Tab-separated table of C-alpha atoms in Angstrom:
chain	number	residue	atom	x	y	z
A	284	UNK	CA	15.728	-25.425	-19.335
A	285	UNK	CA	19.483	-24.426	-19.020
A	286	UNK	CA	21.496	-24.384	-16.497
A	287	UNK	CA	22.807	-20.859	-16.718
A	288	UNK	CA	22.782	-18.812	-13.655
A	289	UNK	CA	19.560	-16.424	-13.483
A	290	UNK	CA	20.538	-13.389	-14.180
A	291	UNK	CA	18.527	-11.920	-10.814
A	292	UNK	CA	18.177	-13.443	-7.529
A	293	UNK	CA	16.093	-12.033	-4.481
A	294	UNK	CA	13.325	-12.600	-2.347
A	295	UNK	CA	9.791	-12.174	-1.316
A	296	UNK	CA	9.866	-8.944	1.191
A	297	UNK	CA	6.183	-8.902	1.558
A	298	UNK	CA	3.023	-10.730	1.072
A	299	UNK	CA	-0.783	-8.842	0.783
A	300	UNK	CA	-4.072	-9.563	-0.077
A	301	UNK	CA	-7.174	-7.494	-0.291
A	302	UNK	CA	-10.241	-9.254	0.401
A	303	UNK	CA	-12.853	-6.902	0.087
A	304	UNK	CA	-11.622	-4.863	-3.459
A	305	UNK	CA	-10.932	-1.008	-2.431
A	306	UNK	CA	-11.036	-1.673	1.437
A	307	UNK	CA	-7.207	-2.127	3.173
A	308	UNK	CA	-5.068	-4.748	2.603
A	309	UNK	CA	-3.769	-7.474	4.955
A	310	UNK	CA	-0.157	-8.256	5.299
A	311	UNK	CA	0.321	-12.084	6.121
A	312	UNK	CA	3.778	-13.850	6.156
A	313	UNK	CA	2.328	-17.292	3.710
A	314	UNK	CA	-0.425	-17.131	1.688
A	315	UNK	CA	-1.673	-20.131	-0.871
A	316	UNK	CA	-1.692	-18.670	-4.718
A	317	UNK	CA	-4.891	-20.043	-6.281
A	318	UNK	CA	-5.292	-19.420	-10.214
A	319	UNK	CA	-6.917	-16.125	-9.358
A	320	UNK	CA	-3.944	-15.069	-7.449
A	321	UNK	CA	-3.519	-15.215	-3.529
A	322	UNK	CA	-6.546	-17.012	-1.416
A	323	UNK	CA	-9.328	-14.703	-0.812
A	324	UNK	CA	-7.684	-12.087	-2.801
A	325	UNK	CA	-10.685	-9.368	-4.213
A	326	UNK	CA	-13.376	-11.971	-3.304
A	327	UNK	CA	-16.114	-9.567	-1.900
A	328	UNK	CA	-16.934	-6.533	-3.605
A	329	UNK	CA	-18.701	-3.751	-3.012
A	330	UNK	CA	-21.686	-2.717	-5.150
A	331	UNK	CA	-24.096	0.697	-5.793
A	332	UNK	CA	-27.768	-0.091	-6.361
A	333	UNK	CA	-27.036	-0.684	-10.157
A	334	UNK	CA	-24.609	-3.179	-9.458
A	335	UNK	CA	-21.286	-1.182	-10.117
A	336	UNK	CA	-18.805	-1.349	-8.343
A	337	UNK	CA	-17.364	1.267	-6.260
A	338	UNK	CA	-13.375	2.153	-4.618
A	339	UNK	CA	-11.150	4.847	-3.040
A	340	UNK	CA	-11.640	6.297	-6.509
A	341	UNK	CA	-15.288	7.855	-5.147
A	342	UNK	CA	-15.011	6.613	-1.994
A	343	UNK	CA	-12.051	7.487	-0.399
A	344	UNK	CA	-12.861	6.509	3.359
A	345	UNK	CA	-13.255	2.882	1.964
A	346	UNK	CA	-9.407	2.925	2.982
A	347	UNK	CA	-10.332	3.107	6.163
A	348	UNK	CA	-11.488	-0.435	6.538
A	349	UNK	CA	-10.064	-2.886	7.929
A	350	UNK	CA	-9.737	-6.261	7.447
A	351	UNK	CA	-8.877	-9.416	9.723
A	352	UNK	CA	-8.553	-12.697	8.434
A	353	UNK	CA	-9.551	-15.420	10.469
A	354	UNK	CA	-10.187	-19.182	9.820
A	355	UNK	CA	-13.318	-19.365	9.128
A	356	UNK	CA	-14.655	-15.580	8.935
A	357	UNK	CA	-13.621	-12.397	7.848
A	358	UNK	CA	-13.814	-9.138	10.060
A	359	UNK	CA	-14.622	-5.914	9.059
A	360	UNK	CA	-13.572	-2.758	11.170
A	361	UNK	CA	-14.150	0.570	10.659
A	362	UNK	CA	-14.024	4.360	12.719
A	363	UNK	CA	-17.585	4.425	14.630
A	364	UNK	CA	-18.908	1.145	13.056
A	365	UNK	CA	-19.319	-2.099	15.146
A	366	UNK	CA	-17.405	-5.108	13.744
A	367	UNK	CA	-19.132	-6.960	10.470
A	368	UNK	CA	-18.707	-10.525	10.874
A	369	UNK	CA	-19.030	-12.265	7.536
A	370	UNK	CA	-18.321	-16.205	7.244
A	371	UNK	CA	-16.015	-17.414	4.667
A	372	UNK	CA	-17.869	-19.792	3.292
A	373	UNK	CA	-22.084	-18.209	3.234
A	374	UNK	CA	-23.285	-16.470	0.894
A	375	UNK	CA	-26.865	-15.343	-0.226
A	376	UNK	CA	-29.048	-14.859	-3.644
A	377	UNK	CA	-26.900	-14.956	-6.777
A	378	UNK	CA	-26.692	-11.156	-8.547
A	379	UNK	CA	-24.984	-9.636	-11.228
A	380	UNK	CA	-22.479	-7.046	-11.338
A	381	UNK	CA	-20.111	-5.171	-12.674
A	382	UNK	CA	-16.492	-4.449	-12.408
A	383	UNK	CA	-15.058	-2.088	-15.309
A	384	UNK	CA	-16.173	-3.565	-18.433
A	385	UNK	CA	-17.328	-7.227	-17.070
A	386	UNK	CA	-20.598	-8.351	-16.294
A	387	UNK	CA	-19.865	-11.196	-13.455
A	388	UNK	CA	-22.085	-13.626	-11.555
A	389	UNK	CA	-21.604	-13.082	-7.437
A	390	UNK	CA	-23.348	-13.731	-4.611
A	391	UNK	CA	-25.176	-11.376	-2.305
A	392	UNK	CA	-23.797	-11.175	1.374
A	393	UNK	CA	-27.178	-10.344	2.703
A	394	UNK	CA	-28.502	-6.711	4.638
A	395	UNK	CA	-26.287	-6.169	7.275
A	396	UNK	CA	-23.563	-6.652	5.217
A	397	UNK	CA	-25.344	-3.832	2.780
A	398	UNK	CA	-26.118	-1.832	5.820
A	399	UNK	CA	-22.539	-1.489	7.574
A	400	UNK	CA	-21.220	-0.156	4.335
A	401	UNK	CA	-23.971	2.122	3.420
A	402	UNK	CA	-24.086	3.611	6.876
A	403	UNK	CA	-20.237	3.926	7.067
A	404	UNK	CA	-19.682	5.159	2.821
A	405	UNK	CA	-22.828	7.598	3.115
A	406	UNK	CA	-24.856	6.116	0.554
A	407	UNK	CA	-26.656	2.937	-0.626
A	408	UNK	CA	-24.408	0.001	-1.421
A	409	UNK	CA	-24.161	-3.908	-1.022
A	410	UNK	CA	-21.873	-6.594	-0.098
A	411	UNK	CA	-20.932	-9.175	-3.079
A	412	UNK	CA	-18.603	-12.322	-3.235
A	413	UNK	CA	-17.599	-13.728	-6.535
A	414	UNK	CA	-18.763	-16.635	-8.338
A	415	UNK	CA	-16.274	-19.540	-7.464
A	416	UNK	CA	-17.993	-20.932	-11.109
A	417	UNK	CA	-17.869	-17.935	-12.955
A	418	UNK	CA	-14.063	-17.499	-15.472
A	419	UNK	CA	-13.359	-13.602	-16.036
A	420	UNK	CA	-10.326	-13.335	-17.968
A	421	UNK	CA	-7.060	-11.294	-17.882
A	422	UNK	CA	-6.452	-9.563	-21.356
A	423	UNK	CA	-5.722	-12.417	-23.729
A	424	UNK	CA	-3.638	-9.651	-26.012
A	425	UNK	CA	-1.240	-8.943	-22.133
A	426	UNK	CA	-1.395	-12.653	-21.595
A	427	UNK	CA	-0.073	-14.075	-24.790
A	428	UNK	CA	-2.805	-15.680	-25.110
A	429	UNK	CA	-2.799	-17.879	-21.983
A	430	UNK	CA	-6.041	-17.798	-19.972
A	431	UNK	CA	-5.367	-16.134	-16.584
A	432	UNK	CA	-8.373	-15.891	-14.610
A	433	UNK	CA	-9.484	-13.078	-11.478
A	434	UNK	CA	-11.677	-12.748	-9.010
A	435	UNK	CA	-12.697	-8.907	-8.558
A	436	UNK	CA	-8.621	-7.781	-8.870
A	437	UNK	CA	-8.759	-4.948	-11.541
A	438	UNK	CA	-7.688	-7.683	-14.331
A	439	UNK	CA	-5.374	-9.615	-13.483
A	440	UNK	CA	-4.425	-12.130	-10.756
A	441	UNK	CA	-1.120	-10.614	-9.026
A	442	UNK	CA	0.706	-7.032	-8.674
A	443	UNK	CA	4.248	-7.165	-7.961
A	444	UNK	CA	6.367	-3.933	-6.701
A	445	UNK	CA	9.898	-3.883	-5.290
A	446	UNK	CA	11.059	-2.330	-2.377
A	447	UNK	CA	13.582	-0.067	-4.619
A	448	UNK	CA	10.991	1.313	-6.690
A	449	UNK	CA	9.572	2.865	-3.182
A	450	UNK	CA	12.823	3.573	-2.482
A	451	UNK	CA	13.044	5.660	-5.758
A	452	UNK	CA	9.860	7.772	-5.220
A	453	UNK	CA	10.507	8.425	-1.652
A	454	UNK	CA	13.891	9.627	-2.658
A	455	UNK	CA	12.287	12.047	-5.203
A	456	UNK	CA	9.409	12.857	-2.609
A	457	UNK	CA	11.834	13.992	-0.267
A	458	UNK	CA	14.115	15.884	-2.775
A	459	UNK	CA	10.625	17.985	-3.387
A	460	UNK	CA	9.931	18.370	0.450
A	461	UNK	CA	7.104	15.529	0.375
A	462	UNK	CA	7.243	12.615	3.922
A	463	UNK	CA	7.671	8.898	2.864
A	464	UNK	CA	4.541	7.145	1.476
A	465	UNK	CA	4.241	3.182	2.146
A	466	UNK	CA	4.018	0.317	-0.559
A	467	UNK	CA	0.795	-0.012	1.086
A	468	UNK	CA	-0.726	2.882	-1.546
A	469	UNK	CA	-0.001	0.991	-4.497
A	470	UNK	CA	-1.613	-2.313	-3.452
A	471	UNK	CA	0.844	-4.807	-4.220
A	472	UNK	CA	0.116	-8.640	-3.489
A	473	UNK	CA	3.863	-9.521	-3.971
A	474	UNK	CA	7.047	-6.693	-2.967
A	475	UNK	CA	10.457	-8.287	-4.186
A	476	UNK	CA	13.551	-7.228	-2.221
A	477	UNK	CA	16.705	-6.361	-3.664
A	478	UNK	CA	15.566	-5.125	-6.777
A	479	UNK	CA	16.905	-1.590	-8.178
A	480	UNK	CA	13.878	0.680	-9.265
A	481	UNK	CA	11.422	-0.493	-11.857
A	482	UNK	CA	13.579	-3.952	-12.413
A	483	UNK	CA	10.540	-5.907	-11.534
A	484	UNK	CA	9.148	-4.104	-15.257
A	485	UNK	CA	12.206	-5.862	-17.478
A	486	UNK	CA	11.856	-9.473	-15.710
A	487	UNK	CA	10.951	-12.373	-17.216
A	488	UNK	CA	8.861	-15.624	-15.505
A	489	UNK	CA	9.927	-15.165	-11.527
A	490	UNK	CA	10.535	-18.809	-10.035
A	491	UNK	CA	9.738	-18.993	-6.517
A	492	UNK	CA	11.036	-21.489	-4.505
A	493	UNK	CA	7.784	-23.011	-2.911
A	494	UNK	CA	7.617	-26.823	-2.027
A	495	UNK	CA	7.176	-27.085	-5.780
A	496	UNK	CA	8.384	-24.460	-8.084
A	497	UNK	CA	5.743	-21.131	-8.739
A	498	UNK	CA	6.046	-19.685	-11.856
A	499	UNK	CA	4.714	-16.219	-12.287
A	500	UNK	CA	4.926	-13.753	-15.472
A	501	UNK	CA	4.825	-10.198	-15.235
A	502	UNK	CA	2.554	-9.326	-18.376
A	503	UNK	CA	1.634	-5.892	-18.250
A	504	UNK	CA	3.063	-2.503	-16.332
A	505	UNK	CA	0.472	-1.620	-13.616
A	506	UNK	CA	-1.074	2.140	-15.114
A	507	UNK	CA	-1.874	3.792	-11.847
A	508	UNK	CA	-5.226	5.863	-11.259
A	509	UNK	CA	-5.410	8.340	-8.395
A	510	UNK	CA	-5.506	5.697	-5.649
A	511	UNK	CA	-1.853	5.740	-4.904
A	512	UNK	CA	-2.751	9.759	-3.566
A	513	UNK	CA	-4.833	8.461	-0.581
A	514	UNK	CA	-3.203	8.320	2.822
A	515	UNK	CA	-4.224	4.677	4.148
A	516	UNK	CA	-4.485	6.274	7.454
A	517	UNK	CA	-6.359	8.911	7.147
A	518	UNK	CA	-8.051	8.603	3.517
A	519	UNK	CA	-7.145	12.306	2.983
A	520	UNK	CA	-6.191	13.479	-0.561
A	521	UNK	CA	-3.388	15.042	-1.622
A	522	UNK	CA	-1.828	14.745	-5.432
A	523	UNK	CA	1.917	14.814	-4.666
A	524	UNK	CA	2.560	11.280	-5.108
A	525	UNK	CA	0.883	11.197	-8.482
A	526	UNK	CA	2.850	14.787	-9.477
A	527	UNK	CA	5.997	12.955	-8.809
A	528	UNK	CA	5.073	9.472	-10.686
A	529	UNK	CA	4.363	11.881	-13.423
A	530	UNK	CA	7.861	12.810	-13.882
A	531	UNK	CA	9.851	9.850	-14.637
A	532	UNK	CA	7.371	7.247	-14.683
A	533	UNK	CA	5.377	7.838	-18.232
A	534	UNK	CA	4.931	4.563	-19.823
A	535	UNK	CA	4.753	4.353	-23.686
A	536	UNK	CA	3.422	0.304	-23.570
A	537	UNK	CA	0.067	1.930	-21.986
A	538	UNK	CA	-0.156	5.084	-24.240
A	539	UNK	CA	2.011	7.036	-21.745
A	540	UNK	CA	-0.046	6.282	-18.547
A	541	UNK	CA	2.231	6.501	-14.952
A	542	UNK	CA	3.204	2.694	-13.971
A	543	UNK	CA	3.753	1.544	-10.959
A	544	UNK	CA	4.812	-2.274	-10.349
A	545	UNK	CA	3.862	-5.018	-12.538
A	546	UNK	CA	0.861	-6.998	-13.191
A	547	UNK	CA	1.350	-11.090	-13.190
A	548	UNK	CA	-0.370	-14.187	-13.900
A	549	UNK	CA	0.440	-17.522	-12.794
A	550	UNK	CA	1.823	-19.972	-15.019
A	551	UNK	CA	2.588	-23.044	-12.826
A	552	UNK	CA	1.983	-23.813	-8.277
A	553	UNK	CA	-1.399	-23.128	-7.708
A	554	UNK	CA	-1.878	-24.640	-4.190
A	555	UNK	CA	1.356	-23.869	-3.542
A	556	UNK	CA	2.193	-21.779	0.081
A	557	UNK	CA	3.851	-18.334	-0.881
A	558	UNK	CA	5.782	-17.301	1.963
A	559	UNK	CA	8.168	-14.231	2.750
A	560	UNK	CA	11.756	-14.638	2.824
A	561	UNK	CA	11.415	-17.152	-0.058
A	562	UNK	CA	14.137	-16.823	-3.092
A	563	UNK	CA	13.070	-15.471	-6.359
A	564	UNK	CA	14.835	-16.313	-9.467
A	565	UNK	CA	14.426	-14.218	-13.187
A	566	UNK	CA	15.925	-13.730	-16.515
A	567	UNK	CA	15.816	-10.003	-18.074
A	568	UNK	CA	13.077	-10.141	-20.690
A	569	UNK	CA	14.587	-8.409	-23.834
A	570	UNK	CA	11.228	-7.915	-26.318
């Protein structure tokens, strides 16, 4: 390793996870990264009567729940609906599903769980948690070849944004007579400050300076489907978010797709503490 200065320096601005895939996020100040990504990250899922999984992408109003971590449970709120109380650690029958192209083994969270969400999403649907046992694996092709597993994430184990990049669109929102949006849309688990626009897509391996040192490679530029359109808030729809992506943000590494942030996998400190305000080192990757 030399001793050359890195060519970037910054900092963790903000730390999320998403425990139940689709539903809203949680911002935390420390989180432990695991080698599925943060704790709990996409553990629960949930499921039609096939076994598919479902988001914001059919379901808008799935934005509207929230999440609470606490030590031993998780709590689910939502407009009209009672809290769900589900422990961290029970589960019911083993089930298979799906999430894109992956069969998975997962766990059944039992009939209330499947009830709160079918009453509150208007149609029937269950409650799953992923297989602890069960390895689903990042693209090998994004990867290089190094075996990056995920939980119920789209497919792979981190998303890293920067702080300038929202900075960017809200500056080009604005310039078309659009309000700020929040990073929250885009569902980052790790924002970088400091960064100009988009840098976070030309780093190499970010170093993190944990009680030992985290090593996390961006592989692949984050294509974004419509989800980045729905107001957290409210769950309404409107497409002037992706309008504006459309116009500078074309990606030729995903057949011209609109990118957003940048997806990771974690090379070295799992069961390391991830915490904000920690420094972030990186080289520019020139490939």
């Amino acid at each position: 390793m030399s001793s050359s200065m890195p060519d970037v320096n910054t900092r963790i601005a903000r730390l999320f996870v998403y425990p139940v895939k689709s539903c809203a996020g949680v911002e935390l100040q420390e989180a432990v990264l695991t080698e599925t990504g943060l704790d709990l990250d996409r553990a629960w899922m949930v499921v039609d009567e096939k076994g598919e999984f479902v988001s914001q992408r059919e379901l808008p109003r799935m934005a509207l729940v929230q999440v609470q971590l606490k030590h031993y449970e998780v709590v689910l709120r939502a407009p009209g609906m009672l809290a769900l109380h589900l422990s961290i650690d029970a589960v019911e029958e083993p089930v298979k599903v799906r999430v894109w192209d992956d069969e998975v083994s997962a766990y059944d969270m039992g009939g209330v769980a499947a009830q709160w969400f079918s009453d509150f999403l208007g149609q029937k649907l269950r409650l799953v948690r992923f297989d602890p046992e069960q390895r689903r694996l990042s693209s090998l092709k994004w990867t290089g070849g190094v075996e990056a597993t995920n939980q119920f994430s789209d497919g792979f184990p981190l998303l890293v944004a920067s702080e300038g990049s929202l900075t960017e669109l809200n500056r080009r929102l604005a310039a078309a007579g659009h309000g700020p949006v929040g990073i929250e849309r885009f569902r980052p688990n790790i924002v970088l400050a400091g960064l100009e626009a988009h840098d976070e897509d030309r780093l190499d391996v970010l170093r993190i300076a944990a009680a030992q040192e985290v090593q996390l490679k961006p592989v692949k530029p984050c294509p974004r489907c419509p989800i980045p359109n729905i107001d957290p808030a409210t769950a309404e729809t409107a497409t002037h978010v992706s309008d504006t992506l459309q116009t500078y943000r074309s990606n030729e590494l995903v057949n011209g797709a609109v990118t957003f942030g940048m997806n990771a996998i974690v090379l070295q400190g799992i069961d390391q503490t991830l915490r904000v305000g920690q420094s972030v080192t990186a080289d520019w990757r020139f490939d």
